[in-house]
Amino acid sequence: MRNLRKFGKILVILSLTSLLFFGCRSSTEPFTDTVATPTPTEITGVLLQPDEAINRCDGLTGSLEIQILVGPSEVVGMEPVAVGDIPFSVVAHEGDYFIEGSGSVNFDDQVFEADWGTYTVSFSADNEISGRCEPLDQGAILHMNVTMDGEQMVTVITEGFQMDYPWSGRQEITTSFPAEEGATQSGEGWRLVLYLAP
């Protein structure tokens, strides 16, 4: 009886072993890579479409900070820069995008006093922006013309004498900005900083 049980166990082990070696593989060829074929499933809801190109010029608004070097103020240690803000907007017309804007700069009298007398500087200007916005695949370029009509007065009073040094004139600045917050351009006596409205 014991031998019969032992023989039964051996038969079961042999059967399982033969299944492992022969039953699990139907081919003598090595395993090959298979390509999974997706099973179609029903999708509910709305499919999102790829983003369309966004025209950055359309409806763009912002301001241009203008910094102007006034007089030889730094010679006597005074703040030498007049700062103003020129708001602008981009207007679409027949497929083109035009830039329009205006603003002023006022640099009220700054007086420097010393043992020898006083030194006073004042400056004011009216500014206009014109130009075009050029939309790109990503972003835009702002081609701007800034026209400044300004007046400046430097007055020096020493030992009872007053000397006035007036100046008036027009300055035109032509420059281009990427449509990016804080972009800057500068030249002799001026600096422009671009700020965009959210």
PDB file of N, CA and C in Angstrom, residues 108-153:
ATOM      1  N   ASP A 108       9.773 117.611 -12.433  1.00  0.00           N
ATOM      2  CA  ASP A 108       9.631 118.912 -11.766  1.00  0.00           C
ATOM      3  C   ASP A 108      10.976 119.415 -11.279  1.00  0.00           C
ATOM      4  N   ASP A 109      10.984 120.701 -10.991  1.00  0.00           N
ATOM      5  CA  ASP A 109      12.243 121.327 -10.572  1.00  0.00           C
ATOM      6  C   ASP A 109      12.954 120.523  -9.494  1.00  0.00           C
ATOM      7  N   GLN A 110      14.183 120.184  -9.788  1.00  0.00           N
ATOM      8  CA  GLN A 110      15.061 119.597  -8.772  1.00  0.00           C
ATOM      9  C   GLN A 110      16.142 120.635  -8.503  1.00  0.00           C
ATOM     10  N   VAL A 111      16.298 120.951  -7.252  1.00  0.00           N
ATOM     11  CA  VAL A 111      17.238 122.010  -6.880  1.00  0.00           C
ATOM     12  C   VAL A 111      18.381 121.421  -6.067  1.00  0.00           C
ATOM     13  N   PHE A 112      19.578 121.760  -6.500  1.00  0.00           N
ATOM     14  CA  PHE A 112      20.770 121.378  -5.750  1.00  0.00           C
ATOM     15  C   PHE A 112      21.362 122.655  -5.166  1.00  0.00           C
ATOM     16  N   GLU A 113      21.585 122.659  -3.842  1.00  0.00           N
ATOM     17  CA  GLU A 113      22.125 123.845  -3.179  1.00  0.00           C
ATOM     18  C   GLU A 113      23.537 123.560  -2.682  1.00  0.00           C
ATOM     19  N   ALA A 114      24.403 124.518  -2.897  1.00  0.00           N
ATOM     20  CA  ALA A 114      25.798 124.402  -2.453  1.00  0.00           C
ATOM     21  C   ALA A 114      26.275 125.767  -1.955  1.00  0.00           C
ATOM     22  N   ASP A 115      27.505 125.816  -1.442  1.00  0.00           N
ATOM     23  CA  ASP A 115      28.057 127.084  -0.952  1.00  0.00           C
ATOM     24  C   ASP A 115      28.134 128.116  -2.066  1.00  0.00           C
ATOM     25  N   TRP A 116      28.362 127.660  -3.272  1.00  0.00           N
ATOM     26  CA  TRP A 116      28.531 128.591  -4.393  1.00  0.00           C
ATOM     27  C   TRP A 116      27.211 129.067  -4.979  1.00  0.00           C
ATOM     28  N   GLY A 117      26.055 128.395  -4.637  1.00  0.00           N
ATOM     29  CA  GLY A 117      24.764 128.824  -5.174  1.00  0.00           C
ATOM     30  C   GLY A 117      23.818 127.645  -5.375  1.00  0.00           C
ATOM     31  N   THR A 118      22.943 127.744  -6.388  1.00  0.00           N
ATOM     32  CA  THR A 118      21.969 126.676  -6.650  1.00  0.00           C
ATOM     33  C   THR A 118      22.021 126.255  -8.119  1.00  0.00           C
ATOM     34  N   TYR A 119      21.569 125.037  -8.311  1.00  0.00           N
ATOM     35  CA  TYR A 119      21.517 124.435  -9.649  1.00  0.00           C
ATOM     36  C   TYR A 119      20.138 123.780  -9.754  1.00  0.00           C
ATOM     37  N   THR A 120      19.332 124.205 -10.731  1.00  0.00           N
ATOM     38  CA  THR A 120      17.955 123.709 -10.858  1.00  0.00           C
ATOM     39  C   THR A 120      17.736 123.130 -12.247  1.00  0.00           C
ATOM     40  N   VAL A 121      17.066 121.979 -12.296  1.00  0.00           N
ATOM     41  CA  VAL A 121      16.749 121.337 -13.571  1.00  0.00           C
ATOM     42  C   VAL A 121      15.255 121.043 -13.617  1.00  0.00           C
ATOM     43  N   SER A 122      14.630 121.352 -14.737  1.00  0.00           N
ATOM     44  CA  SER A 122      13.239 120.933 -14.969  1.00  0.00           C
ATOM     45  C   SER A 122      13.145 120.402 -16.397  1.00  0.00           C
ATOM     46  N   PHE A 123      12.235 119.468 -16.581  1.00  0.00           N
ATOM     47  CA  PHE A 123      12.091 118.832 -17.895  1.00  0.00           C
ATOM     48  C   PHE A 123      10.651 118.354 -18.043  1.00  0.00           C
ATOM     49  N   SER A 124      10.102 118.503 -19.248  1.00  0.00           N
ATOM     50  CA  SER A 124       8.790 117.933 -19.553  1.00  0.00           C
ATOM     51  C   SER A 124       8.767 117.533 -21.021  1.00  0.00           C
ATOM     52  N   ALA A 125       7.959 116.516 -21.325  1.00  0.00           N
ATOM     53  CA  ALA A 125       7.869 116.054 -22.712  1.00  0.00           C
ATOM     54  C   ALA A 125       6.526 115.377 -22.944  1.00  0.00           C
ATOM     55  N   ASP A 126       6.020 115.551 -24.138  1.00  0.00           N
ATOM     56  CA  ASP A 126       4.850 114.814 -24.606  1.00  0.00           C
ATOM     57  C   ASP A 126       5.349 113.739 -25.558  1.00  0.00           C
ATOM     58  N   ASN A 127       4.846 112.523 -25.365  1.00  0.00           N
ATOM     59  CA  ASN A 127       5.340 111.390 -26.140  1.00  0.00           C
ATOM     60  C   ASN A 127       4.203 110.696 -26.873  1.00  0.00           C
ATOM     61  N   GLU A 128       4.501 110.227 -28.056  1.00  0.00           N
ATOM     62  CA  GLU A 128       3.539 109.441 -28.821  1.00  0.00           C
ATOM     63  C   GLU A 128       4.215 108.178 -29.320  1.00  0.00           C
ATOM     64  N   ILE A 129       3.427 107.097 -29.335  1.00  0.00           N
ATOM     65  CA  ILE A 129       3.911 105.829 -29.875  1.00  0.00           C
ATOM     66  C   ILE A 129       3.085 105.478 -31.100  1.00  0.00           C
ATOM     67  N   SER A 130       3.761 105.072 -32.135  1.00  0.00           N
ATOM     68  CA  SER A 130       3.094 104.501 -33.306  1.00  0.00           C
ATOM     69  C   SER A 130       3.908 103.284 -33.732  1.00  0.00           C
ATOM     70  N   GLY A 131       3.358 102.521 -34.647  1.00  0.00           N
ATOM     71  CA  GLY A 131       4.098 101.361 -35.119  1.00  0.00           C
ATOM     72  C   GLY A 131       3.178 100.206 -35.465  1.00  0.00           C
ATOM     73  N   ARG A 132       3.766  99.035 -35.537  1.00  0.00           N
ATOM     74  CA  ARG A 132       3.005  97.837 -35.910  1.00  0.00           C
ATOM     75  C   ARG A 132       3.417  96.669 -35.037  1.00  0.00           C
ATOM     76  N   CYS A 133       2.462  95.798 -34.817  1.00  0.00           N
ATOM     77  CA  CYS A 133       2.720  94.549 -34.107  1.00  0.00           C
ATOM     78  C   CYS A 133       2.739  93.437 -35.142  1.00  0.00           C
ATOM     79  N   GLU A 134       3.790  92.639 -35.116  1.00  0.00           N
ATOM     80  CA  GLU A 134       3.932  91.545 -36.081  1.00  0.00           C
ATOM     81  C   GLU A 134       3.748  90.208 -35.369  1.00  0.00           C
ATOM     82  N   PRO A 135       2.631  89.516 -35.645  1.00  0.00           N
ATOM     83  CA  PRO A 135       2.424  88.218 -34.990  1.00  0.00           C
ATOM     84  C   PRO A 135       3.376  87.166 -35.542  1.00  0.00           C
ATOM     85  N   LEU A 136       3.892  86.332 -34.651  1.00  0.00           N
ATOM     86  CA  LEU A 136       4.778  85.236 -35.040  1.00  0.00           C
ATOM     87  C   LEU A 136       4.118  83.916 -34.658  1.00  0.00           C
ATOM     88  N   ASP A 137       4.741  82.799 -35.035  1.00  0.00           N
ATOM     89  CA  ASP A 137       4.204  81.497 -34.644  1.00  0.00           C
ATOM     90  C   ASP A 137       4.068  81.406 -33.128  1.00  0.00           C
ATOM     91  N   GLN A 138       5.065  81.906 -32.438  1.00  0.00           N
ATOM     92  CA  GLN A 138       5.016  81.962 -30.982  1.00  0.00           C
ATOM     93  C   GLN A 138       5.391  83.370 -30.569  1.00  0.00           C
ATOM     94  N   GLY A 139       4.421  84.116 -30.037  1.00  0.00           N
ATOM     95  CA  GLY A 139       4.692  85.475 -29.593  1.00  0.00           C
ATOM     96  C   GLY A 139       4.471  86.505 -30.673  1.00  0.00           C
ATOM     97  N   ALA A 140       5.156  87.637 -30.525  1.00  0.00           N
ATOM     98  CA  ALA A 140       4.996  88.744 -31.461  1.00  0.00           C
ATOM     99  C   ALA A 140       6.176  89.691 -31.301  1.00  0.00           C
ATOM    100  N   ILE A 141       6.336  90.553 -32.301  1.00  0.00           N
ATOM    101  CA  ILE A 141       7.352  91.613 -32.256  1.00  0.00           C
ATOM    102  C   ILE A 141       6.633  92.947 -32.358  1.00  0.00           C
ATOM    103  N   LEU A 142       6.994  93.886 -31.481  1.00  0.00           N
ATOM    104  CA  LEU A 142       6.428  95.229 -31.506  1.00  0.00           C
ATOM    105  C   LEU A 142       7.448  96.174 -32.124  1.00  0.00           C
ATOM    106  N   HIS A 143       7.129  96.666 -33.322  1.00  0.00           N
ATOM    107  CA  HIS A 143       7.986  97.662 -33.991  1.00  0.00           C
ATOM    108  C   HIS A 143       7.428  99.031 -33.628  1.00  0.00           C
ATOM    109  N   MET A 144       8.175  99.795 -32.830  1.00  0.00           N
ATOM    110  CA  MET A 144       7.658 101.045 -32.277  1.00  0.00           C
ATOM    111  C   MET A 144       8.462 102.254 -32.719  1.00  0.00           C
ATOM    112  N   ASN A 145       7.733 103.341 -32.952  1.00  0.00           N
ATOM    113  CA  ASN A 145       8.338 104.658 -33.151  1.00  0.00           C
ATOM    114  C   ASN A 145       7.869 105.530 -31.990  1.00  0.00           C
ATOM    115  N   VAL A 146       8.809 105.999 -31.180  1.00  0.00           N
ATOM    116  CA  VAL A 146       8.478 106.868 -30.046  1.00  0.00           C
ATOM    117  C   VAL A 146       8.941 108.275 -30.405  1.00  0.00           C
ATOM    118  N   THR A 147       7.986 109.197 -30.433  1.00  0.00           N
ATOM    119  CA  THR A 147       8.300 110.597 -30.738  1.00  0.00           C
ATOM    120  C   THR A 147       8.136 111.420 -29.471  1.00  0.00           C
ATOM    121  N   MET A 148       9.176 112.131 -29.103  1.00  0.00           N
ATOM    122  CA  MET A 148       9.175 112.920 -27.873  1.00  0.00           C
ATOM    123  C   MET A 148       9.413 114.386 -28.206  1.00  0.00           C
ATOM    124  N   ASP A 149       8.460 115.241 -27.841  1.00  0.00           N
ATOM    125  CA  ASP A 149       8.623 116.699 -27.948  1.00  0.00           C
ATOM    126  C   ASP A 149       8.853 117.221 -26.539  1.00  0.00           C
ATOM    127  N   GLY A 150      10.067 117.695 -26.265  1.00  0.00           N
ATOM    128  CA  GLY A 150      10.407 118.045 -24.892  1.00  0.00           C
ATOM    129  C   GLY A 150      10.995 119.428 -24.728  1.00  0.00           C
ATOM    130  N   GLU A 151      10.947 119.876 -23.472  1.00  0.00           N
ATOM    131  CA  GLU A 151      11.558 121.149 -23.084  1.00  0.00           C
ATOM    132  C   GLU A 151      12.323 120.940 -21.786  1.00  0.00           C
ATOM    133  N   GLN A 152      13.493 121.556 -21.716  1.00  0.00           N
ATOM    134  CA  GLN A 152      14.315 121.442 -20.520  1.00  0.00           C
ATOM    135  C   GLN A 152      14.864 122.816 -20.160  1.00  0.00           C
ATOM    136  N   MET A 153      14.957 123.069 -18.848  1.00  0.00           N
ATOM    137  CA  MET A 153      15.571 124.317 -18.391  1.00  0.00           C
ATOM    138  C   MET A 153      16.549 124.006 -17.267  1.00  0.00           C
TER     139      MET A 153
END
